CSV table of C-alpha atoms in Angstrom, one decimal:
chain,number,residue,atom,x,y,z
A,27,MET,CA,16.9,21.7,-28.2
A,28,ARG,CA,19.1,24.1,-26.3
A,29,ARG,CA,18.9,23.9,-22.5
A,30,THR,CA,20.0,26.8,-20.3
A,31,GLY,CA,22.8,25.7,-18.0
A,32,ARG,CA,22.5,26.6,-14.3
A,33,ARG,CA,24.8,29.3,-13.0
A,34,PRO,CA,25.5,30.1,-9.3
A,35,GLY,CA,23.3,33.0,-8.2
A,36,ASN,CA,20.9,32.5,-11.1
A,37,PRO,CA,19.2,29.1,-10.5
A,38,ASP,CA,16.6,27.9,-12.9
A,39,THR,CA,13.4,29.7,-12.0
A,40,ARG,CA,11.1,26.8,-12.2
A,41,GLU,CA,13.3,24.7,-9.9
A,42,ALA,CA,13.5,27.7,-7.4
A,43,ILE,CA,9.7,27.9,-7.3
A,44,LEU,CA,9.4,24.1,-6.8
A,45,GLY,CA,12.0,24.2,-4.0
A,46,ALA,CA,10.2,27.0,-2.3
A,47,ALA,CA,6.9,25.3,-2.7
A,48,ARG,CA,8.2,22.0,-1.3
A,49,ASN,CA,9.3,23.8,1.8
A,50,ALA,CA,6.1,25.8,2.2
A,51,PHE,CA,3.8,22.7,1.7
A,52,ALA,CA,6.0,20.7,4.1
A,53,GLU,CA,6.0,23.4,6.8
A,54,LYS,CA,2.4,24.8,6.5
A,55,GLY,CA,0.5,22.1,4.7
A,56,TYR,CA,-1.4,22.6,1.5
A,57,ASP,CA,-4.0,25.1,2.9
A,58,GLY,CA,-1.4,27.1,4.9
A,59,ALA,CA,1.0,27.6,2.0
A,60,SER,CA,0.2,30.5,-0.3
A,61,ILE,CA,1.3,31.2,-3.8
A,62,ARG,CA,2.3,34.7,-2.7
A,63,ALA,CA,4.6,33.4,0.1
A,64,ILE,CA,6.1,30.8,-2.2
A,65,ALA,CA,6.8,33.4,-4.8
A,66,THR,CA,8.5,35.7,-2.2
A,67,SER,CA,10.6,32.8,-1.0
A,68,ALA,CA,11.7,31.9,-4.5
A,69,GLY,CA,12.4,35.6,-5.3
A,70,VAL,CA,9.9,35.8,-8.1
A,71,ASP,CA,6.6,37.5,-8.9
A,72,PRO,CA,3.5,35.5,-8.0
A,73,ALA,CA,2.3,35.9,-11.6
A,74,LEU,CA,5.3,33.8,-12.6
A,75,VAL,CA,4.3,31.0,-10.4
A,76,HIS,CA,0.9,30.9,-12.1
A,77,HIS,CA,2.6,31.2,-15.5
A,78,TYR,CA,4.8,28.2,-14.8
A,79,PHE,CA,2.3,26.0,-12.9
A,80,GLY,CA,-1.2,27.3,-13.5
A,81,SER,CA,-2.7,26.7,-10.1
A,82,LYS,CA,-1.8,25.9,-6.5
A,83,ASP,CA,-3.1,22.3,-7.1
A,84,LYS,CA,-0.9,21.9,-10.2
A,85,LEU,CA,2.1,23.3,-8.3
A,86,PHE,CA,1.4,20.9,-5.4
A,87,LEU,CA,1.2,17.9,-7.9
A,88,ALA,CA,4.5,19.1,-9.4
A,89,THR,CA,6.3,19.2,-6.1
A,90,MET,CA,5.1,15.6,-5.5
A,91,ASN,CA,6.1,14.4,-9.0
A,92,SER,CA,2.6,13.0,-9.2
A,93,PRO,CA,2.2,10.7,-12.2
A,94,MET,CA,-1.3,12.1,-12.8
A,95,ASP,CA,-3.7,14.8,-11.8
A,96,PRO,CA,-6.3,12.9,-9.7
A,97,LEU,CA,-8.9,15.5,-10.7
A,98,GLU,CA,-8.6,14.5,-14.4
A,99,LEU,CA,-8.8,10.9,-13.6
A,100,ILE,CA,-11.9,11.4,-11.4
A,101,THR,CA,-13.6,13.7,-13.9
A,102,GLU,CA,-13.0,11.2,-16.7
A,103,ALA,CA,-14.3,8.3,-14.6
A,104,ALA,CA,-17.3,10.3,-13.5
A,105,ALA,CA,-18.5,10.8,-17.1
A,106,GLY,CA,-20.8,7.9,-18.2
A,107,ASP,CA,-23.0,5.3,-16.7
A,108,ARG,CA,-22.8,5.5,-13.0
A,109,SER,CA,-23.1,1.7,-12.5
A,110,GLU,CA,-19.7,1.4,-14.4
A,111,LEU,CA,-17.9,4.1,-12.4
A,112,GLY,CA,-15.7,1.7,-10.5
A,113,VAL,CA,-14.7,-0.3,-13.6
A,114,ARG,CA,-13.9,3.0,-15.5
A,115,PHE,CA,-11.9,4.4,-12.7
A,116,VAL,CA,-9.8,1.2,-12.2
A,117,ARG,CA,-9.2,0.9,-15.9
A,118,LEU,CA,-8.0,4.5,-16.2
A,119,PHE,CA,-5.8,4.1,-13.2
A,120,LEU,CA,-4.2,0.9,-14.5
A,121,GLN,CA,-3.7,2.4,-17.9
A,122,ILE,CA,-1.7,5.2,-16.4
A,123,TRP,CA,0.3,3.0,-14.1
A,124,ASP,CA,1.0,0.4,-16.7
A,125,GLY,CA,2.2,3.2,-19.0
A,126,PRO,CA,5.3,5.5,-19.0
A,127,ALA,CA,4.0,7.4,-15.9
A,128,GLY,CA,4.1,4.2,-13.8
A,129,ALA,CA,7.7,4.7,-12.9
A,130,ALA,CA,6.9,8.1,-11.4
A,131,GLY,CA,4.0,6.5,-9.5
A,132,VAL,CA,6.3,3.9,-8.0
A,133,ALA,CA,8.8,6.6,-7.0
A,134,LEU,CA,6.0,8.6,-5.4
A,135,LEU,CA,4.8,5.5,-3.4
A,136,ARG,CA,8.3,4.6,-2.4
A,137,SER,CA,9.2,8.1,-1.1
A,138,THR,CA,5.8,8.4,0.5
A,139,VAL,CA,6.4,5.8,3.2
A,140,GLY,CA,10.1,6.4,3.5
A,141,ASN,CA,9.9,9.1,6.1
A,142,GLU,CA,7.4,11.1,8.2
A,143,TRP,CA,7.7,14.2,6.1
A,144,ALA,CA,6.9,12.4,2.9
A,145,THR,CA,4.1,10.6,4.5
A,146,LYS,CA,2.5,13.8,5.7
A,147,MET,CA,2.7,15.2,2.2
A,148,PHE,CA,1.1,12.1,0.8
A,149,ARG,CA,-1.7,12.5,3.3
A,150,GLU,CA,-2.2,16.1,2.2
A,151,PHE,CA,-2.2,14.8,-1.4
A,152,ILE,CA,-5.0,12.4,-0.7
A,153,ILE,CA,-7.0,14.9,1.3
A,154,THR,CA,-6.7,17.9,-1.0
A,155,GLN,CA,-6.3,16.3,-4.4
A,156,ILE,CA,-8.6,13.2,-4.0
A,157,LEU,CA,-11.1,13.5,-1.1
A,158,ARG,CA,-12.0,17.1,-1.6
A,159,ARG,CA,-12.5,16.8,-5.3
A,160,ALA,CA,-13.9,13.3,-5.6
A,161,VAL,CA,-16.9,13.7,-3.2
A,162,PRO,CA,-18.5,16.6,-5.2
A,163,LYS,CA,-17.3,15.3,-8.6
A,164,LEU,CA,-18.8,11.9,-8.0
A,165,GLY,CA,-22.0,13.4,-6.5
A,166,LEU,CA,-21.5,11.5,-3.3
A,167,ASP,CA,-23.4,12.1,-0.1
A,168,GLU,CA,-21.5,14.6,2.0
A,169,ALA,CA,-21.8,12.6,5.2
A,170,GLU,CA,-20.8,9.3,3.7
A,171,GLY,CA,-18.5,10.4,0.8
A,172,GLN,CA,-15.2,10.9,2.7
A,173,LEU,CA,-15.2,7.4,4.2
A,174,ARG,CA,-16.4,5.9,0.9
A,175,VAL,CA,-13.5,7.5,-1.0
A,176,THR,CA,-10.9,6.5,1.6
A,177,PHE,CA,-12.1,2.8,1.3
A,178,ALA,CA,-11.7,3.1,-2.5
A,179,ALA,CA,-8.3,4.8,-2.1
A,180,SER,CA,-7.2,2.0,0.2
A,181,GLN,CA,-7.9,-0.6,-2.6
A,182,MET,CA,-6.1,1.6,-5.2
A,183,VAL,CA,-3.0,2.2,-3.1
A,184,GLY,CA,-2.9,-1.5,-2.3
A,185,MET,CA,-3.2,-2.4,-5.9
A,186,ALA,CA,-0.4,0.0,-6.8
A,187,MET,CA,1.7,-1.5,-4.1
A,188,ALA,CA,1.1,-5.1,-5.0
A,189,ARG,CA,1.3,-4.8,-8.8
A,190,TYR,CA,3.9,-2.1,-9.3
A,191,VAL,CA,6.1,-1.8,-6.2
A,192,ILE,CA,6.1,-5.3,-4.6
A,193,LYS,CA,5.3,-6.9,-8.0
A,194,VAL,CA,3.8,-10.1,-6.6
A,195,GLU,CA,2.7,-12.6,-9.2
A,196,PRO,CA,0.3,-13.6,-10.7
A,197,LEU,CA,-1.1,-10.1,-10.0
A,198,ALA,CA,1.8,-8.1,-11.4
A,199,SER,CA,1.5,-9.7,-14.9
A,200,ALA,CA,-2.3,-10.0,-15.1
A,201,PRO,CA,-3.9,-8.3,-18.0
A,202,ILE,CA,-5.5,-4.9,-17.2
A,203,GLU,CA,-9.0,-6.2,-17.9
A,204,VAL,CA,-8.6,-9.1,-15.5
A,205,VAL,CA,-7.7,-6.7,-12.7
A,206,VAL,CA,-10.5,-4.4,-13.7
A,207,ALA,CA,-12.9,-7.3,-13.5
A,208,ALA,CA,-11.8,-8.1,-10.0
A,209,ILE,CA,-11.4,-4.7,-8.3
A,210,GLY,CA,-13.7,-2.6,-10.5
A,211,PRO,CA,-16.7,-3.9,-8.6
A,212,THR,CA,-14.9,-3.3,-5.3
A,213,VAL,CA,-14.4,0.4,-6.0
A,214,GLN,CA,-18.0,0.6,-7.3
A,215,ARG,CA,-19.3,-0.9,-4.1
A,216,TYR,CA,-17.3,1.4,-1.9
A,217,LEU,CA,-18.3,4.5,-3.8
A,218,THR,CA,-22.0,4.0,-4.6
A,219,GLU,CA,-23.5,0.8,-3.2
A,220,ASP,CA,-25.2,0.1,0.1
A,221,LEU,CA,-22.7,-0.8,2.8
A,222,PRO,CA,-24.5,-2.5,5.6
A,223,GLY,CA,-22.9,-1.9,9.0
A,224,VAL,CA,-20.7,1.0,7.8
A,225,PHE,CA,-22.9,4.0,8.2
A,226,ASP,CA,-25.5,2.7,10.6
A,227,GLY,CA,-23.1,2.2,13.5
A,228,THR,CA,-23.8,-1.5,13.8
A,229,GLY,CA,-20.6,-2.7,12.3
A,230,ALA,CA,-20.4,-6.1,10.6
A,231,GLY,CA,-22.0,-8.0,13.5
A,232,GLY,CA,-20.9,-11.5,14.2
B,20,MET,CA,16.6,-9.4,34.5
B,21,ARG,CA,20.2,-9.8,33.6
B,22,ARG,CA,21.2,-9.3,30.0
B,23,THR,CA,24.5,-10.5,28.7
B,24,GLY,CA,26.6,-7.7,27.3
B,25,ARG,CA,28.2,-8.1,23.9
B,26,ARG,CA,31.9,-8.6,23.7
B,27,PRO,CA,34.1,-8.6,20.6
B,28,GLY,CA,34.5,-12.1,19.3
B,29,ASN,CA,31.5,-13.4,21.3
B,30,PRO,CA,28.5,-11.7,19.9
B,31,ASP,CA,25.0,-12.6,21.0
B,32,THR,CA,24.2,-15.9,19.4
B,33,ARG,CA,20.6,-15.0,18.5
B,34,GLU,CA,21.6,-11.8,16.8
B,35,ALA,CA,24.5,-13.6,15.0
B,36,ILE,CA,22.0,-16.1,13.6
B,37,LEU,CA,19.5,-13.3,12.6
B,38,GLY,CA,22.3,-11.4,10.8
B,39,ALA,CA,23.4,-14.5,8.9
B,40,ALA,CA,19.8,-15.3,8.1
B,41,ARG,CA,19.2,-11.8,6.7
B,42,ASN,CA,22.2,-12.1,4.5
B,43,ALA,CA,21.3,-15.6,3.3
B,44,PHE,CA,17.6,-14.7,2.6
B,45,ALA,CA,18.6,-11.6,0.8
B,46,GLU,CA,21.2,-13.3,-1.4
B,47,LYS,CA,19.5,-16.6,-2.1
B,48,GLY,CA,15.9,-16.0,-1.4
B,49,TYR,CA,13.8,-18.0,0.9
B,50,ASP,CA,14.0,-21.3,-0.9
B,51,GLY,CA,17.7,-21.0,-1.7
B,52,ALA,CA,18.8,-20.2,1.9
B,53,SER,CA,19.4,-23.3,4.1
B,54,ILE,CA,19.4,-23.5,7.9
B,55,ARG,CA,22.6,-25.4,7.7
B,56,ALA,CA,24.4,-22.6,5.6
B,57,ILE,CA,22.9,-20.0,8.0
B,58,ALA,CA,24.3,-21.9,11.0
B,59,THR,CA,27.7,-22.2,9.4
B,60,SER,CA,27.8,-18.6,8.6
B,61,ALA,CA,26.8,-17.7,12.1
B,62,GLY,CA,29.4,-20.1,13.5
B,63,VAL,CA,26.8,-22.2,15.4
B,64,ASP,CA,25.3,-25.7,15.2
B,65,PRO,CA,22.2,-26.0,13.1
B,66,ALA,CA,20.4,-27.4,16.1
B,67,LEU,CA,20.9,-24.1,17.8
B,68,VAL,CA,19.1,-22.3,15.0
B,69,HIS,CA,16.1,-24.6,15.4
B,70,HIS,CA,16.3,-24.2,19.2
B,71,TYR,CA,16.2,-20.4,18.9
B,72,PHE,CA,13.7,-20.0,16.1
B,73,GLY,CA,11.8,-23.3,15.7
B,74,SER,CA,11.6,-23.4,11.9
B,75,LYS,CA,12.9,-21.7,8.7
B,76,ASP,CA,9.5,-20.0,8.4
B,77,LYS,CA,9.8,-18.6,12.0
B,78,LEU,CA,13.4,-17.5,11.4
B,79,PHE,CA,12.4,-15.7,8.2
B,80,LEU,CA,9.5,-13.9,10.0
B,81,ALA,CA,12.0,-12.9,12.7
B,82,THR,CA,14.4,-11.4,10.2
B,83,MET,CA,11.6,-9.3,8.9
B,84,ASN,CA,10.3,-8.3,12.3
B,85,SER,CA,6.9,-9.4,11.2
B,86,PRO,CA,4.1,-8.3,13.6
B,87,MET,CA,2.4,-11.6,13.1
B,88,ASP,CA,2.7,-15.1,11.6
B,89,PRO,CA,0.4,-15.1,8.6
B,90,LEU,CA,-0.1,-18.8,9.0
B,91,GLU,CA,-1.7,-18.3,12.4
B,92,LEU,CA,-3.9,-15.6,11.1
B,93,ILE,CA,-5.0,-17.7,8.1
B,94,THR,CA,-5.5,-20.8,10.2
B,95,GLU,CA,-7.7,-18.9,12.7
B,96,ALA,CA,-9.7,-17.1,9.9
B,97,ALA,CA,-10.2,-20.5,8.1
B,98,ALA,CA,-11.9,-22.0,11.1
B,99,GLY,CA,-15.6,-21.4,10.9
B,100,ASP,CA,-18.4,-20.7,8.5
B,101,ARG,CA,-16.8,-20.3,5.1
B,102,SER,CA,-19.2,-17.5,4.1
B,103,GLU,CA,-17.8,-15.4,7.0
B,104,LEU,CA,-14.1,-16.0,6.0
B,105,GLY,CA,-13.5,-12.5,4.7
B,106,VAL,CA,-15.1,-10.8,7.7
B,107,ARG,CA,-13.1,-13.0,10.2
B,108,PHE,CA,-9.9,-12.4,8.4
B,109,VAL,CA,-10.2,-8.6,8.2
B,110,ARG,CA,-11.3,-8.5,11.9
B,111,LEU,CA,-8.3,-10.5,13.1
B,112,PHE,CA,-6.0,-8.4,10.9
B,113,LEU,CA,-7.3,-5.1,12.2
B,114,GLN,CA,-7.2,-6.4,15.8
B,115,ILE,CA,-3.5,-7.1,15.4
B,116,TRP,CA,-2.7,-3.8,13.7
B,117,ASP,CA,-4.8,-1.8,16.1
B,118,GLY,CA,-2.9,-3.4,19.0
B,119,PRO,CA,0.7,-3.2,20.2
B,120,ALA,CA,2.0,-5.1,17.2
B,121,GLY,CA,0.8,-2.4,14.9
B,122,ALA,CA,4.0,-0.3,15.2
B,123,ALA,CA,6.0,-3.3,14.0
B,124,GLY,CA,3.7,-3.6,11.1
B,125,VAL,CA,4.1,0.0,10.1
B,126,ALA,CA,7.9,-0.3,10.4
B,127,LEU,CA,7.8,-3.4,8.2
B,128,LEU,CA,5.7,-1.6,5.5
B,129,ARG,CA,7.9,1.5,5.7
B,130,SER,CA,11.1,-0.5,5.3
B,131,THR,CA,9.5,-2.7,2.6
B,132,VAL,CA,9.2,0.0,0.0
B,133,GLY,CA,12.3,2.0,1.0
B,134,ASN,CA,14.7,0.1,-1.1
B,135,GLU,CA,15.0,-2.7,-3.7
B,136,TRP,CA,16.4,-5.2,-1.2
B,137,ALA,CA,13.6,-4.8,1.3
B,138,THR,CA,11.0,-4.9,-1.5
B,139,LYS,CA,12.4,-8.2,-2.7
B,140,MET,CA,12.3,-9.6,0.8
B,141,PHE,CA,8.7,-8.5,1.2
B,142,ARG,CA,7.8,-10.2,-2.1
B,143,GLU,CA,9.4,-13.4,-0.7
B,144,PHE,CA,7.4,-12.9,2.5
B,145,ILE,CA,4.1,-12.6,0.5
B,146,ILE,CA,5.0,-15.6,-1.7
B,147,THR,CA,6.3,-18.0,1.0
B,148,GLN,CA,4.4,-16.9,4.1
B,149,ILE,CA,1.0,-16.0,2.6
B,150,LEU,CA,0.4,-17.4,-0.9
B,151,ARG,CA,1.9,-20.9,-0.4
B,152,ARG,CA,0.1,-21.3,2.9
B,153,ALA,CA,-3.2,-19.6,2.2
B,154,VAL,CA,-4.2,-21.5,-0.9
B,155,PRO,CA,-4.2,-25.0,0.7
B,156,LYS,CA,-5.3,-23.7,4.2
B,157,LEU,CA,-8.3,-22.0,2.7
B,158,GLY,CA,-9.1,-24.9,0.4
B,159,LEU,CA,-8.8,-22.7,-2.7
B,160,ASP,CA,-8.7,-24.1,-6.3
B,161,GLU,CA,-5.0,-24.5,-7.3
B,162,ALA,CA,-5.5,-22.7,-10.6
B,163,GLU,CA,-7.3,-19.7,-9.2
B,164,GLY,CA,-6.0,-19.5,-5.7
B,165,GLN,CA,-2.8,-17.6,-6.3
B,166,LEU,CA,-4.5,-14.7,-8.1
B,167,ARG,CA,-7.4,-14.7,-5.6
B,168,VAL,CA,-5.0,-14.4,-2.7
B,169,THR,CA,-3.0,-11.6,-4.3
B,170,PHE,CA,-6.2,-9.6,-4.9
B,171,ALA,CA,-7.1,-10.0,-1.2
B,172,ALA,CA,-3.5,-9.1,-0.2
B,173,SER,CA,-3.7,-6.0,-2.3
B,174,GLN,CA,-6.7,-4.8,-0.3
B,175,MET,CA,-5.1,-5.7,3.0
B,176,VAL,CA,-1.8,-4.0,2.2
B,177,GLY,CA,-3.7,-0.9,1.0
B,178,MET,CA,-5.8,-0.9,4.2
B,179,ALA,CA,-2.7,-1.1,6.3
B,180,MET,CA,-1.1,1.7,4.3
B,181,ALA,CA,-4.2,4.0,4.4
B,182,ARG,CA,-5.1,3.4,8.0
B,183,TYR,CA,-1.8,2.9,9.8
B,184,VAL,CA,1.0,4.5,7.6
B,185,ILE,CA,-0.7,7.4,5.8
B,186,LYS,CA,-3.4,7.7,8.5
B,187,VAL,CA,-6.0,9.3,6.3
B,188,GLU,CA,-9.2,10.2,8.0
B,189,PRO,CA,-12.0,9.3,8.5
B,190,LEU,CA,-10.6,5.8,7.8
B,191,ALA,CA,-7.8,6.0,10.3
B,192,SER,CA,-10.1,6.5,13.2
B,193,ALA,CA,-13.1,4.4,12.0
B,194,PRO,CA,-14.1,1.6,14.5
B,195,ILE,CA,-12.8,-1.8,13.6
B,196,GLU,CA,-16.3,-3.2,12.9
B,197,VAL,CA,-17.0,-0.4,10.4
B,198,VAL,CA,-13.9,-1.3,8.5
B,199,VAL,CA,-14.8,-5.0,8.7
B,200,ALA,CA,-18.2,-4.3,7.3
B,201,ALA,CA,-16.7,-2.4,4.4
B,202,ILE,CA,-13.8,-4.6,3.4
B,203,GLY,CA,-14.7,-8.0,4.8
B,204,PRO,CA,-17.1,-8.6,1.9
B,205,THR,CA,-14.3,-7.5,-0.5
B,206,VAL,CA,-11.9,-10.1,0.8
B,207,GLN,CA,-14.7,-12.7,0.8
B,208,ARG,CA,-15.4,-12.0,-2.8
B,209,TYR,CA,-11.8,-12.2,-3.9
B,210,LEU,CA,-11.2,-15.5,-2.1
B,211,THR,CA,-14.4,-17.5,-2.6
B,212,GLU,CA,-17.0,-15.9,-4.9
B,213,ASP,CA,-17.5,-16.0,-8.6
B,214,LEU,CA,-15.3,-13.3,-10.3
B,215,PRO,CA,-16.8,-12.9,-13.8
B,216,GLY,CA,-14.1,-11.9,-16.3
B,217,VAL,CA,-11.2,-12.8,-14.1
B,218,PHE,CA,-10.6,-16.5,-14.9
B,219,ASP,CA,-12.5,-16.9,-18.2
B,220,GLY,CA,-10.2,-14.6,-20.1
B,221,THR,CA,-12.9,-12.1,-21.1
B,222,GLY,CA,-11.9,-9.3,-18.8
B,223,ALA,CA,-14.5,-6.8,-17.5
B,224,GLY,CA,-15.8,-6.1,-21.0
B,225,GLY,CA,-17.1,-2.6,-21.8
């Protein structure tokens, strides 16, 4: 395996694109940043950006060092019996985080809350890579879907924090299937079940 | 309001105690740090530590700039109909975080994941200030209580992250009672309801 060393004035193209993309996403947000402008800023042809990263989504995920493509996770979880959606999603999520990609996930979460810029990028990540894709992929009602998915995301972010970042026991060492049995039904309920008081404007009462 | 200026060799006593306490908790953990050793390190009488902070728990909460004393929250939530425990807890939690103390909560969460030291302190916070107190206060089964409380904590940490740190919509602007209606039953289930597959070693199956 021969790796090309970096030389002044001839930086690694992939890194140059990633650097330009990070700046563009940070300044203009996901929607405002264009592949064309990123390519210009990196001094390369737009076709090269597509060649290296495939799509704007993939480029964005690469700038964030995301441990996974949420679209793949959502697509895989969506395939199968709808009543087991939550359990499948949580199981896939934990399998990724318990595996070699977990360290990247922890780094992402850590950087996310470290400063305002990173927090804004993580918000864009949730909006563009999770909310926008999950609502149609999961066949959720347009009016309710966004809030349902943010509730599910709150549980998954909290699980990642508690199990992988804070590492609080006995949760941190619990077998995957134990965690799936506990929070799978939570995610299922948030995504597909009746939520009295949430969409009818009455609140929880009491 | 007259405030005493700091002079070299005569630092503000309260700050000196807090500084000594931070070091002691970081080095020895909550259990290993003693009021006596903290007082010695700060160059004051142990009685003065009690005078300023009341208890080791309160001193620990002060070093972490905690927006609330979890014991008070747990105690208040525990009073009343047990079937409404989750709803009461989530409502109290959101009222605190939606209020003036919310900024301190966000700062705590941000600092928590920023570095290993802060993460370790937050783990101690969850263990000593939440787990140890919640299990007896809520009358939970000793064998199951710790895991139940960490599941509930994962949802609350995630809610705080999503609503107050990442501020993802529509969750960030949802009325308190809408959030209570959604996640109150989750916390209730984690704390008091039957959780098939969690304690019987069978997992979620499937």
